[in-house]
Short mmCIF file of C-alpha atoms in Angstrom, two decimals:
data_model
loop_
_atom_site.label_atom_id
_atom_site.label_comp_id
_atom_site.label_asym_id
_atom_site.label_seq_id
_atom_site.Cartn_x
_atom_site.Cartn_y
_atom_site.Cartn_z
CA UNK A 1 -8.45 -12.41 24.52
CA UNK A 2 -7.45 -15.68 22.91
CA UNK A 3 -4.96 -17.89 24.67
CA UNK A 4 -1.45 -18.24 23.38
CA UNK A 5 -0.99 -21.14 20.95
CA UNK A 6 1.39 -23.78 22.27
CA UNK A 7 3.89 -25.44 19.90
CA UNK A 8 1.55 -28.44 19.62
CA UNK A 9 -1.46 -26.28 18.69
CA UNK A 10 -2.22 -24.27 15.59
CA UNK A 11 -2.53 -20.52 15.48
CA UNK A 12 -6.06 -19.56 14.42
CA UNK A 13 -5.89 -17.02 11.58
CA UNK A 14 -9.06 -15.46 10.17
CA UNK A 15 -9.71 -13.23 7.15
CA UNK A 16 -12.83 -11.03 6.93
CA UNK A 17 -13.70 -9.72 3.48
CA UNK A 18 -16.50 -9.05 1.01
CA UNK A 19 -14.27 -9.63 -2.02
CA UNK A 20 -11.84 -12.51 -1.48
CA UNK A 21 -13.77 -15.17 -3.39
CA UNK A 22 -15.48 -12.99 -6.01
CA UNK A 23 -14.39 -11.36 -9.26
CA UNK A 24 -12.96 -8.38 -7.40
CA UNK A 25 -9.35 -7.33 -7.97
CA UNK A 26 -8.46 -8.26 -4.38
CA UNK A 27 -9.72 -11.78 -5.06
CA UNK A 28 -7.54 -12.01 -8.16
CA UNK A 29 -4.44 -11.04 -6.17
CA UNK A 30 -5.11 -13.37 -3.23
CA UNK A 31 -6.46 -16.34 -5.17
CA UNK A 32 -3.90 -18.81 -3.81
CA UNK A 33 -3.13 -17.30 -0.40
CA UNK A 34 -5.52 -19.46 1.65
CA UNK A 35 -4.28 -22.60 -0.02
CA UNK A 36 -0.59 -21.74 0.42
CA UNK A 37 -0.72 -21.13 4.16
CA UNK A 38 1.18 -23.66 6.27
CA UNK A 39 -1.86 -25.57 7.52
CA UNK A 40 0.32 -27.62 9.85
CA UNK A 41 0.89 -24.46 11.90
CA UNK A 42 -2.16 -22.33 11.06
CA UNK A 43 -5.87 -23.00 11.15
CA UNK A 44 -7.33 -20.60 8.58
CA UNK A 45 -10.88 -19.22 8.43
CA UNK A 46 -12.43 -16.99 5.76
CA UNK A 47 -15.51 -15.04 6.82
CA UNK A 48 -17.37 -13.93 3.70
CA UNK A 49 -19.62 -10.95 4.38
CA UNK A 50 -21.07 -10.86 0.87
CA UNK A 51 -23.50 -13.41 -0.52
CA UNK A 52 -21.52 -13.68 -3.81
CA UNK A 53 -18.73 -15.43 -1.94
CA UNK A 54 -21.00 -18.18 -0.64
CA UNK A 55 -22.33 -18.74 -4.14
CA UNK A 56 -18.79 -18.92 -5.58
CA UNK A 57 -17.74 -21.51 -3.00
CA UNK A 58 -20.87 -23.58 -3.60
CA UNK A 59 -20.47 -23.56 -7.39
CA UNK A 60 -16.75 -24.27 -7.64
CA UNK A 61 -14.84 -24.81 -4.36
CA UNK A 62 -11.59 -25.60 -6.17
CA UNK A 63 -11.62 -22.38 -8.19
CA UNK A 64 -12.34 -20.40 -5.03
CA UNK A 65 -8.85 -21.42 -3.89
CA UNK A 66 -9.68 -22.11 -0.26
CA UNK A 67 -7.70 -25.32 0.04
CA UNK A 68 -7.94 -26.65 3.63
CA UNK A 69 -9.20 -23.27 4.90
CA UNK A 70 -12.69 -23.10 6.37
CA UNK A 71 -15.24 -20.78 4.74
CA UNK A 72 -17.94 -19.22 6.91
CA UNK A 73 -20.88 -17.52 5.21
CA UNK A 74 -21.42 -14.34 7.22
CA UNK A 75 -23.38 -12.45 4.56
CA UNK A 76 -26.56 -12.43 6.67
CA UNK A 77 -24.92 -12.14 10.08
CA UNK A 78 -25.22 -9.07 12.27
CA UNK A 79 -21.94 -7.43 13.24
CA UNK A 80 -22.27 -8.59 16.84
CA UNK A 81 -23.00 -12.12 15.65
CA UNK A 82 -19.95 -12.08 13.36
CA UNK A 83 -17.77 -10.92 16.25
CA UNK A 84 -19.14 -13.72 18.43
CA UNK A 85 -18.36 -16.36 15.76
CA UNK A 86 -14.80 -15.08 15.41
CA UNK A 87 -14.27 -15.10 19.16
CA UNK A 88 -15.83 -18.56 19.62
CA UNK A 89 -13.37 -19.95 17.05
CA UNK A 90 -10.49 -18.93 19.36
CA UNK A 91 -9.06 -16.56 16.75
CA UNK A 92 -5.55 -15.33 17.55
CA UNK A 93 -5.02 -12.99 14.56
CA UNK A 94 -7.87 -11.37 12.60
CA UNK A 95 -7.19 -9.75 9.20
CA UNK A 96 -9.46 -7.12 7.66
CA UNK A 97 -9.37 -6.92 3.86
CA UNK A 98 -11.90 -4.12 3.33
CA UNK A 99 -11.12 -1.13 5.51
CA UNK A 100 -13.15 2.04 4.98
CA UNK A 101 -14.66 1.00 1.64
CA UNK A 102 -18.37 0.87 2.48
CA UNK A 103 -18.34 -2.95 2.52
CA UNK A 104 -16.37 -3.25 5.73
CA UNK A 105 -17.01 -5.16 8.94
CA UNK A 106 -15.25 -2.67 11.16
CA UNK A 107 -18.10 -2.62 13.73
CA UNK A 108 -17.32 -6.29 14.40
CA UNK A 109 -13.61 -5.45 14.75
CA UNK A 110 -14.46 -2.67 17.23
CA UNK A 111 -15.84 -5.36 19.57
CA UNK A 112 -12.32 -6.87 19.78
CA UNK A 113 -13.18 -10.49 18.89
CA UNK A 114 -9.46 -11.34 18.46
CA UNK A 115 -6.36 -10.44 20.42
CA UNK A 116 -4.41 -9.12 17.39
CA UNK A 117 -6.26 -7.33 14.57
CA UNK A 118 -4.56 -6.43 11.28
CA UNK A 119 -5.49 -4.64 8.06
CA UNK A 120 -4.25 -5.57 4.59
CA UNK A 121 -4.74 -4.39 1.00
CA UNK A 122 -8.45 -3.52 0.71
CA UNK A 123 -8.07 0.10 1.82
CA UNK A 124 -4.73 1.76 0.93
CA UNK A 125 -4.35 3.91 4.01
CA UNK A 126 -4.52 3.90 7.76
CA UNK A 127 -7.91 2.82 9.09
CA UNK A 128 -7.80 5.51 11.76
CA UNK A 129 -9.13 3.20 14.47
CA UNK A 130 -7.40 2.17 17.68
CA UNK A 131 -8.85 -1.35 17.50
CA UNK A 132 -6.76 -2.15 14.37
CA UNK A 133 -3.34 -2.98 15.79
CA UNK A 134 -1.21 -3.41 12.66
CA UNK A 135 -1.19 -2.63 8.95
CA UNK A 136 0.81 -4.77 6.50
CA UNK A 137 3.16 -2.90 4.19
CA UNK A 138 6.79 -2.68 3.15
CA UNK A 139 9.53 -0.07 3.39
CA UNK A 140 8.49 1.53 0.08
CA UNK A 141 4.74 1.80 0.49
CA UNK A 142 4.92 2.52 4.25
CA UNK A 143 8.29 4.16 5.03
CA UNK A 144 9.18 3.82 8.73
CA UNK A 145 9.59 7.60 8.88
CA UNK A 146 5.82 7.92 8.27
CA UNK A 147 4.82 5.80 11.28
CA UNK A 148 3.36 8.83 13.06
CA UNK A 149 0.66 9.15 10.40
CA UNK A 150 -0.74 5.68 11.09
CA UNK A 151 -2.92 4.72 14.02
CA UNK A 152 -1.64 1.17 13.47
CA UNK A 153 1.83 -0.24 14.06
CA UNK A 154 3.61 -1.13 10.84
CA UNK A 155 4.22 -4.73 9.83
CA UNK A 156 6.80 -4.21 7.08
CA UNK A 157 7.39 -7.24 4.89
CA UNK A 158 11.04 -7.71 3.83
CA UNK A 159 10.29 -7.87 0.09
CA UNK A 160 6.97 -6.47 -1.18
CA UNK A 161 3.59 -6.00 0.43
CA UNK A 162 1.74 -6.83 -2.82
CA UNK A 163 0.63 -10.42 -3.36
CA UNK A 164 -0.18 -11.77 -6.84
CA UNK A 165 -1.58 -15.00 -8.22
CA UNK A 166 -0.90 -14.47 -11.92
CA UNK A 167 1.31 -17.54 -12.19
CA UNK A 168 -1.61 -19.74 -11.27
CA UNK A 169 -3.97 -18.28 -13.83
CA UNK A 170 -3.94 -19.13 -17.51
CA UNK A 171 -0.75 -18.50 -19.45
CA UNK A 172 0.08 -14.99 -20.50
CA UNK A 173 -1.84 -13.75 -23.56
CA UNK A 174 0.50 -12.64 -26.30
CA UNK A 175 -1.16 -13.85 -29.52
CA UNK A 176 1.70 -14.78 -31.81
CA UNK A 177 4.49 -15.52 -29.31
CA UNK A 178 6.76 -12.93 -30.91
CA UNK A 179 7.23 -10.88 -27.75
CA UNK A 180 6.38 -13.51 -25.16
CA UNK A 181 7.79 -17.05 -24.89
CA UNK A 182 4.82 -18.28 -22.83
CA UNK A 183 1.93 -20.08 -24.58
CA UNK A 184 -0.90 -17.92 -25.74
CA UNK A 185 -4.41 -18.05 -24.36
CA UNK A 186 -7.04 -19.82 -26.43
CA UNK A 187 -9.58 -17.04 -25.91
CA UNK A 188 -10.12 -15.11 -29.14
CA UNK A 189 -7.64 -17.48 -30.74
CA UNK A 190 -9.77 -17.59 -33.89
CA UNK A 191 -8.40 -14.18 -34.90
CA UNK A 192 -4.81 -14.45 -36.14
CA UNK A 193 -2.30 -11.64 -36.32
CA UNK A 194 -1.62 -8.69 -34.10
CA UNK A 195 -3.22 -6.07 -36.35
CA UNK A 196 -6.48 -7.99 -36.60
CA UNK A 197 -6.54 -8.48 -32.85
CA UNK A 198 -5.95 -4.78 -32.29
CA UNK A 199 -8.89 -3.94 -34.55
CA UNK A 200 -10.97 -6.60 -32.80
CA UNK A 201 -10.46 -4.79 -29.49
CA UNK A 202 -11.14 -1.36 -30.98
CA UNK A 203 -7.50 -0.23 -31.22
CA UNK A 204 -5.86 1.42 -34.20
CA UNK A 205 -3.69 -0.69 -36.50
CA UNK A 206 -0.49 1.18 -35.76
CA UNK A 207 0.93 3.76 -33.40
CA UNK A 208 1.81 3.50 -29.70
CA UNK A 209 -0.95 2.46 -27.31
CA UNK A 210 -1.00 3.95 -23.81
CA UNK A 211 -3.39 2.63 -21.20
CA UNK A 212 -4.82 3.20 -17.75
CA UNK A 213 -7.45 0.82 -16.37
CA UNK A 214 -8.37 2.69 -13.17
CA UNK A 215 -11.63 4.20 -12.09
CA UNK A 216 -11.85 7.81 -13.18
CA UNK A 217 -12.16 9.21 -9.65
CA UNK A 218 -8.40 8.58 -9.29
CA UNK A 219 -7.70 11.24 -11.93
CA UNK A 220 -7.12 14.93 -11.31
CA UNK A 221 -7.18 17.70 -13.97
CA UNK A 222 -3.49 18.58 -13.69
CA UNK A 223 -2.38 15.00 -14.15
CA UNK A 224 -4.82 14.38 -17.01
CA UNK A 225 -3.28 17.40 -18.75
CA UNK A 226 0.12 15.68 -18.50
CA UNK A 227 -1.34 12.60 -20.23
CA UNK A 228 -2.74 14.79 -22.99
CA UNK A 229 0.65 16.46 -23.53
CA UNK A 230 2.29 13.03 -23.81
CA UNK A 231 -0.23 12.03 -26.50
CA UNK A 232 0.36 15.27 -28.42
CA UNK A 233 4.14 14.74 -28.38
CA UNK A 234 4.01 11.09 -29.52
CA UNK A 235 2.73 10.77 -33.08
CA UNK A 236 -0.29 8.51 -33.71
CA UNK A 237 -0.47 7.57 -30.04
CA UNK A 238 -3.76 6.59 -28.40
CA UNK A 239 -4.84 6.39 -24.76
CA UNK A 240 -7.07 3.47 -23.80
CA UNK A 241 -9.23 3.68 -20.67
CA UNK A 242 -12.21 1.90 -19.19
CA UNK A 243 -15.77 3.20 -19.14
CA UNK A 244 -15.50 3.28 -15.38
CA UNK A 245 -17.91 4.99 -14.95
CA UNK A 246 -19.54 5.57 -18.31
CA UNK A 247 -20.83 8.99 -17.25
CA UNK A 248 -17.34 10.50 -17.14
CA UNK A 249 -16.40 9.60 -20.74
CA UNK A 250 -17.91 12.73 -22.41
CA UNK A 251 -16.36 14.95 -19.76
CA UNK A 252 -12.88 13.51 -20.33
CA UNK A 253 -13.24 13.88 -24.11
CA UNK A 254 -14.34 17.49 -23.62
CA UNK A 255 -11.38 18.17 -21.33
CA UNK A 256 -9.00 16.67 -23.93
CA UNK A 257 -10.46 18.86 -26.70
CA UNK A 258 -10.01 21.98 -24.56
CA UNK A 259 -6.32 21.04 -24.22
CA UNK A 260 -5.99 20.67 -28.01
CA UNK A 261 -6.34 16.88 -28.42
CA UNK A 262 -8.96 15.34 -30.69
CA UNK A 263 -11.39 13.10 -28.85
CA UNK A 264 -10.73 10.22 -31.26
CA UNK A 265 -7.36 9.61 -29.63
CA UNK A 266 -9.11 8.50 -26.46
CA UNK A 267 -10.62 5.01 -26.49
CA UNK A 268 -13.06 3.91 -23.80
CA UNK A 269 -13.75 0.20 -23.45
CA UNK A 270 -16.24 -1.65 -21.24
CA UNK A 271 -15.02 -3.87 -18.44
CA UNK A 272 -14.12 -7.38 -19.57
CA UNK A 273 -13.24 -10.78 -18.20
CA UNK A 274 -9.78 -11.27 -16.76
CA UNK A 275 -8.60 -13.16 -19.85
CA UNK A 276 -9.74 -10.46 -22.25
CA UNK A 277 -8.43 -7.75 -19.96
CA UNK A 278 -4.93 -9.27 -20.04
CA UNK A 279 -5.19 -9.66 -23.82
CA UNK A 280 -6.02 -5.98 -24.18
CA UNK A 281 -3.21 -4.96 -21.87
CA UNK A 282 -0.63 -6.99 -23.77
CA UNK A 283 -1.20 -4.82 -26.87
CA UNK A 284 -0.30 -1.64 -25.00
CA UNK A 285 3.14 -0.05 -25.03
CA UNK A 286 2.98 1.97 -21.81
CA UNK A 287 0.87 1.92 -18.66
CA UNK A 288 0.34 5.40 -17.19
CA UNK A 289 -0.15 5.20 -13.46
CA UNK A 290 -2.13 7.75 -11.48
CA UNK A 291 -0.52 10.22 -9.13
CA UNK A 292 -2.39 10.48 -5.82
CA UNK A 293 -4.13 7.08 -5.93
CA UNK A 294 -1.97 4.46 -7.62
CA UNK A 295 -3.02 1.37 -9.50
CA UNK A 296 -3.02 -1.80 -7.46
CA UNK A 297 -3.98 -5.04 -9.14
CA UNK A 298 -4.26 -3.27 -12.51
CA UNK A 299 -0.57 -2.37 -12.21
CA UNK A 300 0.35 -6.00 -11.56
CA UNK A 301 -1.73 -6.95 -14.61
CA UNK A 302 0.25 -4.49 -16.75
CA UNK A 303 3.59 -5.75 -15.44
CA UNK A 304 2.56 -9.38 -15.95
CA UNK A 305 1.69 -8.47 -19.54
CA UNK A 306 5.21 -7.05 -19.99
CA UNK A 307 4.05 -3.45 -20.28
CA UNK A 308 6.43 -0.77 -18.90
CA UNK A 309 4.74 1.25 -16.16
CA UNK A 310 5.45 4.87 -15.25
CA UNK A 311 4.60 6.04 -11.73
CA UNK A 312 5.17 9.11 -9.58
CA UNK A 313 5.29 8.30 -5.85
CA UNK A 314 3.96 10.82 -3.39
CA UNK A 315 3.69 10.96 0.39
CA UNK A 316 0.54 8.92 0.89
CA UNK A 317 0.28 5.15 1.26
CA UNK A 318 -2.05 4.97 -1.76
CA UNK A 319 0.41 6.83 -3.97
CA UNK A 320 3.33 4.39 -3.49
CA UNK A 321 1.84 1.04 -4.53
CA UNK A 322 3.20 0.97 -8.07
CA UNK A 323 6.70 1.98 -6.98
CA UNK A 324 6.74 -0.91 -4.51
CA UNK A 325 5.95 -3.30 -7.37
CA UNK A 326 8.54 -1.75 -9.69
CA UNK A 327 11.13 -2.17 -6.94
CA UNK A 328 10.17 -5.83 -6.63
CA UNK A 329 10.53 -6.37 -10.40
CA UNK A 330 13.98 -4.78 -10.26
CA UNK A 331 16.38 -4.13 -13.13
CA UNK A 332 15.50 -1.37 -15.59
CA UNK A 333 11.93 -1.26 -14.26
CA UNK A 334 13.12 0.30 -10.99
CA UNK A 335 14.02 3.59 -12.67
CA UNK A 336 10.48 4.23 -13.98
CA UNK A 337 9.78 6.49 -10.99
CA UNK A 338 9.23 10.16 -11.74
CA UNK A 339 9.98 12.79 -9.11
CA UNK A 340 7.69 15.46 -10.57
CA UNK A 341 5.24 16.09 -13.41
CA UNK A 342 7.91 17.25 -15.85
CA UNK A 343 9.98 14.12 -15.30
CA UNK A 344 6.87 11.95 -15.63
CA UNK A 345 6.10 13.49 -19.02
CA UNK A 346 9.67 13.37 -20.34
CA UNK A 347 10.23 9.78 -19.19
CA UNK A 348 7.01 8.63 -20.89
CA UNK A 349 7.84 10.35 -24.17
CA UNK A 350 11.44 9.08 -24.23
CA UNK A 351 10.35 5.53 -23.45
CA UNK A 352 7.99 5.56 -26.45
CA UNK A 353 10.56 7.17 -28.76
CA UNK A 354 13.63 5.13 -27.71
CA UNK A 355 12.83 1.68 -29.04
CA UNK A 356 15.91 0.00 -27.59
CA UNK A 357 15.23 1.36 -24.11
CA UNK A 358 11.61 0.24 -24.33
CA UNK A 359 12.68 -3.28 -25.37
CA UNK A 360 15.21 -3.49 -22.55
CA UNK A 361 12.59 -2.52 -19.96
CA UNK A 362 10.03 -4.86 -21.53
CA UNK A 363 12.47 -7.78 -21.47
CA UNK A 364 13.33 -7.05 -17.83
CA UNK A 365 9.65 -7.17 -16.86
CA UNK A 366 8.96 -10.35 -18.86
CA UNK A 367 11.99 -12.18 -17.44
CA UNK A 368 10.99 -11.17 -13.90
CA UNK A 369 8.08 -13.63 -14.03
CA UNK A 370 10.51 -16.46 -13.38
CA UNK A 371 12.73 -14.76 -10.78
CA UNK A 372 10.91 -11.92 -8.99
CA UNK A 373 9.23 -12.50 -5.63
CA UNK A 374 6.40 -10.31 -6.88
CA UNK A 375 5.09 -13.28 -8.86
CA UNK A 376 5.59 -15.92 -6.16
CA UNK A 377 2.71 -15.85 -3.66
CA UNK A 378 4.29 -18.63 -1.58
CA UNK A 379 7.15 -16.26 -0.64
CA UNK A 380 4.64 -13.58 0.32
CA UNK A 381 2.66 -16.05 2.45
CA UNK A 382 5.80 -17.13 4.35
CA UNK A 383 6.73 -13.48 4.99
CA UNK A 384 3.25 -12.68 6.26
CA UNK A 385 3.17 -15.74 8.50
CA UNK A 386 6.46 -14.74 10.12
CA UNK A 387 5.20 -11.17 10.61
CA UNK A 388 1.92 -12.31 12.16
CA UNK A 389 3.77 -14.66 14.50
CA UNK A 390 5.98 -11.72 15.54
CA UNK A 391 2.89 -9.57 16.12
CA UNK A 392 1.46 -12.31 18.35
CA UNK A 393 4.72 -12.57 20.31
CA UNK A 394 4.68 -8.80 20.86
CA UNK A 395 1.11 -9.06 22.11
CA UNK A 396 1.89 -11.83 24.61
CA UNK A 397 5.04 -10.03 25.78
CA UNK A 398 3.02 -6.88 26.42
CA UNK A 399 0.52 -8.90 28.47
CA UNK A 400 3.32 -10.32 30.58
CA UNK A 401 4.74 -6.86 31.22
CA UNK A 402 1.34 -5.27 31.90
CA UNK A 403 -1.17 -8.09 32.56
CA UNK A 404 -4.01 -5.79 33.59
CA UNK A 405 -5.57 -3.31 31.14
CA UNK A 406 -4.09 0.11 31.77
CA UNK A 407 -7.09 2.07 30.54
CA UNK A 408 -4.71 4.58 28.90
CA UNK A 409 -5.05 3.48 25.29
CA UNK A 410 -7.07 6.61 24.42
CA UNK A 411 -5.39 9.01 26.84
CA UNK A 412 -3.46 12.12 25.84
CA UNK A 413 0.31 11.41 25.90
CA UNK A 414 2.12 12.71 28.95
CA UNK A 415 5.68 14.01 29.10
CA UNK A 416 6.66 10.96 31.12
CA UNK A 417 6.43 8.87 27.96
CA UNK A 418 8.74 9.53 25.05
CA UNK A 419 6.91 11.12 22.08
CA UNK A 420 6.87 9.69 18.59
CA UNK A 421 8.45 11.56 15.70
CA UNK A 422 6.69 12.76 13.55
CA UNK A 423 3.92 13.74 16.02
CA UNK A 424 1.19 11.06 16.05
CA UNK A 425 -2.52 11.59 16.72
CA UNK A 426 -3.17 12.64 20.31
CA UNK A 427 -4.63 9.26 21.32
CA UNK A 428 -1.50 7.27 20.39
CA UNK A 429 -0.04 5.97 23.68
CA UNK A 430 0.61 2.29 23.23
CA UNK A 431 2.73 -0.08 25.28
CA UNK A 432 5.61 0.18 22.82
CA UNK A 433 6.28 3.76 23.91
CA UNK A 434 6.47 2.79 27.57
CA UNK A 435 8.63 -0.20 26.68
CA UNK A 436 11.06 1.99 24.75
CA UNK A 437 11.05 4.50 27.61
CA UNK A 438 12.24 1.90 30.14
CA UNK A 439 14.89 0.58 27.76
CA UNK A 440 16.10 4.11 27.02
CA UNK A 441 17.16 4.73 30.64
CA UNK A 442 19.80 2.02 30.34
CA UNK A 443 21.04 3.32 26.97
CA UNK A 444 22.63 6.50 28.35
CA UNK A 445 20.23 8.97 26.73
CA UNK A 446 20.15 10.45 23.25
CA UNK A 447 17.95 9.65 20.24
CA UNK A 448 17.71 5.99 19.24
CA UNK A 449 15.42 3.68 17.29
CA UNK A 450 13.15 1.09 18.86
CA UNK A 451 12.57 -1.99 16.73
CA UNK A 452 9.97 -3.59 18.93
CA UNK A 453 7.65 -3.21 15.94
CA UNK A 454 8.51 -3.37 12.25
CA UNK A 455 7.55 0.29 12.11
CA UNK A 456 10.47 2.04 13.86
CA UNK A 457 9.57 4.26 16.79
CA UNK A 458 11.97 7.19 17.05
CA UNK A 459 12.50 8.27 20.64
CA UNK A 460 13.44 11.83 21.60
CA UNK A 461 16.03 12.65 24.27
CA UNK A 462 14.58 12.07 27.73
CA UNK A 463 16.42 14.96 29.42
CA UNK A 464 15.14 17.32 26.76
CA UNK A 465 11.59 16.21 27.48
CA UNK A 466 12.04 16.84 31.22
CA UNK A 467 13.40 20.33 30.58
CA UNK A 468 10.50 21.04 28.26
CA UNK A 469 8.00 19.85 30.87
CA UNK A 470 9.59 22.12 33.48
CA UNK A 471 9.51 25.05 31.10
CA UNK A 472 5.84 24.54 30.38
CA UNK A 473 5.11 24.28 34.10
CA UNK A 474 6.56 27.80 34.52
CA UNK A 475 4.28 28.99 31.74
CA UNK A 476 7.22 29.83 29.48
CA UNK A 477 6.14 27.85 26.41
CA UNK A 478 8.96 27.58 23.90
CA UNK A 479 8.61 24.91 21.20
CA UNK A 480 11.70 22.85 20.61
CA UNK A 481 12.67 23.24 16.95
CA UNK A 482 14.79 21.20 14.63
CA UNK A 483 18.62 21.52 14.66
CA UNK A 484 18.32 23.84 11.66
CA UNK A 485 15.88 26.03 13.59
CA UNK A 486 18.27 26.16 16.52
CA UNK A 487 21.07 27.39 14.29
CA UNK A 488 18.88 30.16 12.87
CA UNK A 489 17.41 31.28 16.19
CA UNK A 490 18.92 33.07 19.17
CA UNK A 491 19.75 30.75 22.08
CA UNK A 492 17.53 31.09 25.13
CA UNK A 493 19.56 32.37 28.09
CA UNK A 494 19.24 30.64 31.40
CA UNK A 495 18.20 32.58 34.53
CA UNK A 496 21.79 32.36 35.86
CA UNK A 497 23.20 33.87 32.64
CA UNK A 498 20.60 36.65 32.79
CA UNK A 499 21.44 37.55 36.40
CA UNK A 500 25.20 37.68 35.67
CA UNK A 501 24.61 40.00 32.70
CA UNK A 502 22.51 42.30 34.85
CA UNK A 503 25.21 42.40 37.56
CA UNK A 504 27.88 43.24 34.95
CA UNK A 505 25.72 46.06 33.59
CA UNK A 506 25.21 47.48 37.07
CA UNK A 507 28.99 47.45 37.78
CA UNK A 508 29.84 49.13 34.48
CA UNK A 509 27.15 51.77 34.81
CA UNK A 510 27.55 52.40 38.49
CA UNK A 511 23.84 52.10 38.91
CA UNK A 512 21.63 50.07 41.15
CA UNK A 513 20.53 46.58 40.33
CA UNK A 514 16.81 46.40 39.74
#
């Protein structure tokens, strides 16, 4: 493990990714992060595991946005070699930006090259590995109540987990300035007028434009049927999607025709450069987010273009991204959260029919560019730095309390340690549980919340656990239900109550006690 950084030394922070310096969406979001770190306190490394990143740095180091950070080309390195490089650099905190995406470097992380290992952004879910200590989120995308469904501890940022770099790109692309006070982009500037530009991009001259720029695997038939019903209820409306992949286009057109919608009202466009992508988005009137797997960077693109976005949050981490961003924008944008399919459909139709409501939401989103923390990556960087410093302090505190490895990290939880609620995977027995257990004894019992980690750990009543352990030892296995279950179920009589009842029955009946 790396030694603790003294106040006179810098904390060594390392990112491992295949996408950070390429044309990937993650790279677009984190374009300025490396540069904005406080390099007086942090020494930052970027390990690029894809050859495209080395080429990008060689061609244009300034555009890559590294700043004083050090880039290490690890595209040809073996996983063990990468882990050795990270460890030799004295890395304190190591951040994975890929996760389970097929381009990951998780084998190197499994070798524990750094004392604290964190995941962020690349994979919108728990990694499911005990060697990833923390996952970065916020209270919307990773509610503390869901901590039991993560193998990682939660690092919840106080504002939003999503980082953006739109302010440091070219100005926002509204062609004639009528709906956007920012200067227009020069790309495609030779075509004047909104109608001509719409035709240039393959859109119709009039009628509402709805869009979704996600890969088609994020769609499901039931949700696509909701989109079709929205199009059928809004006259002359068109849905614009990407050919991503091209093979699914005829299948989606066929599915729309089966639901009663002509295939011409679906437009499929090829992928484009970032500038042209933002230009296309700015013509749209509504961004339809997916249900189970939300938009990430494409949602921030829509919001930056001033396009109202409708989302429907679910239970999973991946289904709450857009809502987190709408919360960060604030104002009228916060209410664009549907609770079910019917509300999603009605809200979309009303927003396209009620011009004044649409304009109010649009103006809220546009004005947020100057005030919302969603568009200020420097705020996000400061929040992350504070969280990573806290994670390091927790690590060093745990070492002081238990300096020798316990060997219990993968053991089945015992009844001597307080369980997490909701029930976590069976291997989850980290030091935080034992720490909360010892603190609980001085609290006088009863449920309480441990804030040792940003993800709250809810502790059950210790006496109840002891009684349950004793009951199980006797072989009388009775699961402890919720308070509601206890009200609806018959109370379990103690052995003393049972014996008294039997004695009373014997006295009344004049019989003999069995």
